[in-house]
């Protein structure tokens, strides 16, 4: 394995009694990269995270994290990775500060880092507040703060913005992009294709435990942009969609020359429609 | 050093959680209050307001066994179940804390508290301290408290919610607490009591209350250490199978 790869999955499969939950999963994660695992509920996203982080044993294949086979990792691996699951809890009766300070003691992180992280997630002024009294968005920010307190090399995020309002989700997206800039590798599972498009360098589309497509969001959208179309809004407020044909190209050029176009957009598919094309199912069908 | 940091942090987390859980905090105070209340009540039956030995024995048996069972089975078990319920157990276990650190951190304060309250019960009961062999009382208290804390960990592994922990813990508490207490009333229960660690505690406090010298017999030693080993083994088997939380 190259030093540059923080995470490598080779032919990972997981079987629960009769059900095959994961089939031949292969992927890599590098520093400063956000990799999205995109799929509907039950596709195997959480199972993958649990296998990588040693919480679950795969049936076959090899998962290497920070150079170590995940079958051989012990609790010390968590000093170098951060995990946020969709149901990561907080100690509600403790204050925000205590919630972070306890984990700072576990990881031997200085007090100044706790203060720094509180500022990062904009919770400094709530540090003495009981964690149970925070809003849902603030609680999620606290969970994220705790996960990055020890500056992990890889951050695993399982549906980090699930159930959050759009404003909080945007704040969390900004935080994740800042962490990526600092060189942290992020493994993100989500069923929110807009989130994946915005954040991820690469996405794996997971369906029934199998990666059915892999690449950057742009690559995938362009790959499935088979019938090129343009959405045009003309001066007379008429909105039309034109396919890319020699005749339509001439028509568009003529409108442009006459400055009759208010706006024009290419109609390449979104990740949602790519997923639909590949699997025949929508991401939110479950 | 790092391991001690983690252990201290887990113990502190558990202490903060337990001390903020009213249902858990009330247990030890309830035991001391009950011993004090019964002492006043029972005093009416003795000469000059003093407790007769049989009443003192009953008082000590009730107080000490109840303290051991409440703090161990319920305090430890409920605290783990609360962590499962609030989804903080997995967070802790994915923060580089080992199973052993969590185990020790979870039982440390309840264990110390149980032993301290056992001595407080002696003091509140008003027993003549000359009748008590402090080293023996300390040794038996320590082992019995340890067993009950380990059983509490088993309760915690089995339970998924606090309600669930109470449902499992209370029947256990009734068996380990009531069988020795009722042993004075029934020969059958007295025999069974001889094989329970709380039964050994009861025999010891009976002797102290009656001013007799308590000599630990081979069976008592075997029961105390045997049940400690069995409870640890059961805990280990259950932990190795599913960890603290089943997936």
Coordinates of C-alpha atoms in Angstrom, one line a residue, chain A residues 53-221:
Chain A
X53 CA -13.3 1.1 12.1
X54 CA -13.1 -2.4 13.5
X55 CA -16.6 -2.5 15.1
X56 CA -17.7 -5.3 12.7
X57 CA -15.7 -8.1 11.1
X58 CA -16.1 -8.5 7.3
X59 CA -16.8 -12.0 5.8
X60 CA -14.1 -11.7 3.2
X61 CA -11.7 -9.1 1.8
X62 CA -9.2 -6.8 3.4
X63 CA -9.7 -3.4 4.9
X64 CA -6.5 -1.4 5.8
X65 CA -6.7 1.8 7.8
X66 CA -3.7 4.0 8.4
X67 CA -1.6 1.1 7.2
X68 CA -3.1 -1.5 9.5
X69 CA -5.4 -4.4 8.7
X70 CA -8.7 -3.5 10.3
X71 CA -8.9 -7.0 11.7
X72 CA -5.8 -6.3 13.8
X73 CA -6.6 -2.8 15.0
X74 CA -7.2 -2.1 18.7
X75 CA -8.8 0.8 20.6
X76 CA -5.7 2.9 20.0
X77 CA -6.7 3.4 16.3
X78 CA -9.4 5.8 17.6
X79 CA -6.7 8.1 18.7
X80 CA -6.0 8.8 15.0
X81 CA -9.6 8.6 13.6
X82 CA -12.8 10.4 14.4
X83 CA -16.2 8.7 14.1
X84 CA -19.6 10.5 13.9
X85 CA -22.6 8.2 13.4
X86 CA -26.1 9.4 12.8
X87 CA -27.0 8.6 16.4
X88 CA -23.8 9.8 18.1
X89 CA -24.9 10.8 21.6
X90 CA -23.8 13.5 23.9
X91 CA -23.8 13.6 27.7
X92 CA -26.9 15.8 28.0
X93 CA -26.6 16.5 31.7
X94 CA -23.1 17.7 31.4
X95 CA -22.1 21.2 30.0
X96 CA -20.8 21.7 26.5
X97 CA -17.4 22.3 28.0
X98 CA -17.5 19.1 30.1
X99 CA -18.6 17.1 27.0
X100 CA -15.4 18.1 25.2
X101 CA -13.1 18.2 28.2
X102 CA -13.8 14.6 29.1
X103 CA -12.7 13.5 25.7
X104 CA -9.8 15.9 25.7
X105 CA -8.6 14.0 28.8
X106 CA -9.0 10.7 27.0
X107 CA -6.9 11.9 24.1
X108 CA -4.6 14.1 26.2
X109 CA -5.5 17.2 24.2
X110 CA -4.6 20.5 25.8
X111 CA -7.3 22.9 27.1
X112 CA -6.4 25.4 24.4
X113 CA -7.5 22.9 21.7
X114 CA -10.9 22.6 23.4
X115 CA -11.3 26.3 23.2
X116 CA -10.2 26.4 19.6
X117 CA -12.7 23.7 18.6
X118 CA -15.5 25.4 20.5
X119 CA -14.7 28.5 18.4
X120 CA -14.6 26.5 15.2
X121 CA -18.1 25.2 15.8
X122 CA -19.3 28.5 17.1
X123 CA -20.3 27.2 20.5
X124 CA -17.9 29.2 22.7
X125 CA -20.7 31.3 24.2
X126 CA -22.6 28.1 25.1
X127 CA -19.7 26.4 26.8
X128 CA -21.3 26.5 30.2
X129 CA -24.8 25.5 28.9
X130 CA -26.1 22.0 29.7
X131 CA -25.7 20.1 26.4
X132 CA -29.2 18.8 26.6
X133 CA -30.5 22.3 26.3
X134 CA -28.8 22.9 22.9
X135 CA -30.8 23.0 19.7
X136 CA -30.5 20.0 17.3
X137 CA -28.0 21.8 15.1
X138 CA -25.9 22.9 18.0
X139 CA -25.9 19.3 19.4
X140 CA -24.7 18.1 16.0
X141 CA -21.9 20.8 15.9
X142 CA -20.9 19.6 19.4
X143 CA -20.7 16.0 18.1
X144 CA -18.5 17.2 15.2
X145 CA -16.4 19.2 17.6
X146 CA -15.8 16.2 19.7
X147 CA -14.9 14.1 16.7
X148 CA -12.2 16.5 15.5
X149 CA -10.9 17.5 18.9
X150 CA -7.8 15.2 18.6
X151 CA -7.1 16.2 15.0
X152 CA -7.8 12.8 13.5
X153 CA -6.3 11.8 10.2
X154 CA -9.5 10.3 9.0
X155 CA -13.0 11.5 9.9
X156 CA -15.9 9.1 9.4
X157 CA -19.2 10.8 9.1
X158 CA -22.4 8.8 8.9
X159 CA -25.2 11.0 7.7
X160 CA -23.9 14.1 9.5
X161 CA -26.6 16.4 8.4
X162 CA -29.5 14.0 8.6
X163 CA -32.6 15.8 10.0
X164 CA -30.9 19.2 10.3
X165 CA -32.3 22.4 8.9
X166 CA -30.6 23.8 5.7
X167 CA -28.8 26.6 7.5
X168 CA -27.2 24.3 10.0
X169 CA -26.4 21.8 7.2
X170 CA -24.6 24.6 5.3
X171 CA -22.6 25.5 8.4
X172 CA -21.5 21.9 8.8
X173 CA -20.6 21.7 5.1
X174 CA -18.4 24.8 5.6
X175 CA -16.7 23.1 8.6
X176 CA -16.0 19.9 6.6
X177 CA -14.5 21.9 3.7
X178 CA -12.2 23.7 6.2
X179 CA -11.1 20.4 7.7
X180 CA -10.4 19.0 4.2
X181 CA -8.2 22.1 3.6
X182 CA -6.3 21.2 6.7
X183 CA -5.5 17.8 5.1
X184 CA -8.0 15.7 7.0
X185 CA -9.5 12.8 4.9
X186 CA -13.2 12.5 5.3
X187 CA -15.3 9.4 4.6
X188 CA -18.9 10.6 4.3
X189 CA -22.0 8.5 4.0
X190 CA -25.1 10.2 2.9
X191 CA -28.3 9.8 0.9
X192 CA -28.3 13.5 0.2
X193 CA -27.0 13.8 -3.4
X194 CA -26.7 17.6 -3.2
X195 CA -24.5 17.3 -0.1
X196 CA -22.4 14.7 -1.9
X197 CA -22.1 16.9 -5.1
X198 CA -21.1 19.9 -3.0
X199 CA -18.6 18.2 -0.7
X200 CA -17.1 15.1 -2.3
X201 CA -14.1 14.7 -4.5
X202 CA -15.2 11.2 -5.3
X203 CA -18.5 9.3 -4.7
X204 CA -19.3 5.7 -4.7
X205 CA -22.9 4.9 -5.5
X206 CA -23.9 2.0 -3.3
X207 CA -26.9 -0.1 -4.2
X208 CA -27.8 -3.4 -2.4
X209 CA -24.3 -3.6 -0.9
X210 CA -22.5 -3.1 -4.2
X211 CA -20.7 -0.1 -5.6
X212 CA -22.5 0.4 -8.9
X213 CA -20.6 3.5 -10.0
X214 CA -17.5 5.4 -8.8
X215 CA -15.9 8.7 -9.7
X216 CA -16.0 12.4 -9.1
X217 CA -19.6 13.9 -9.0
X218 CA -18.7 15.8 -12.2
X219 CA -17.3 12.8 -14.0
X220 CA -20.4 10.8 -13.2
X221 CA -22.8 13.5 -14.2

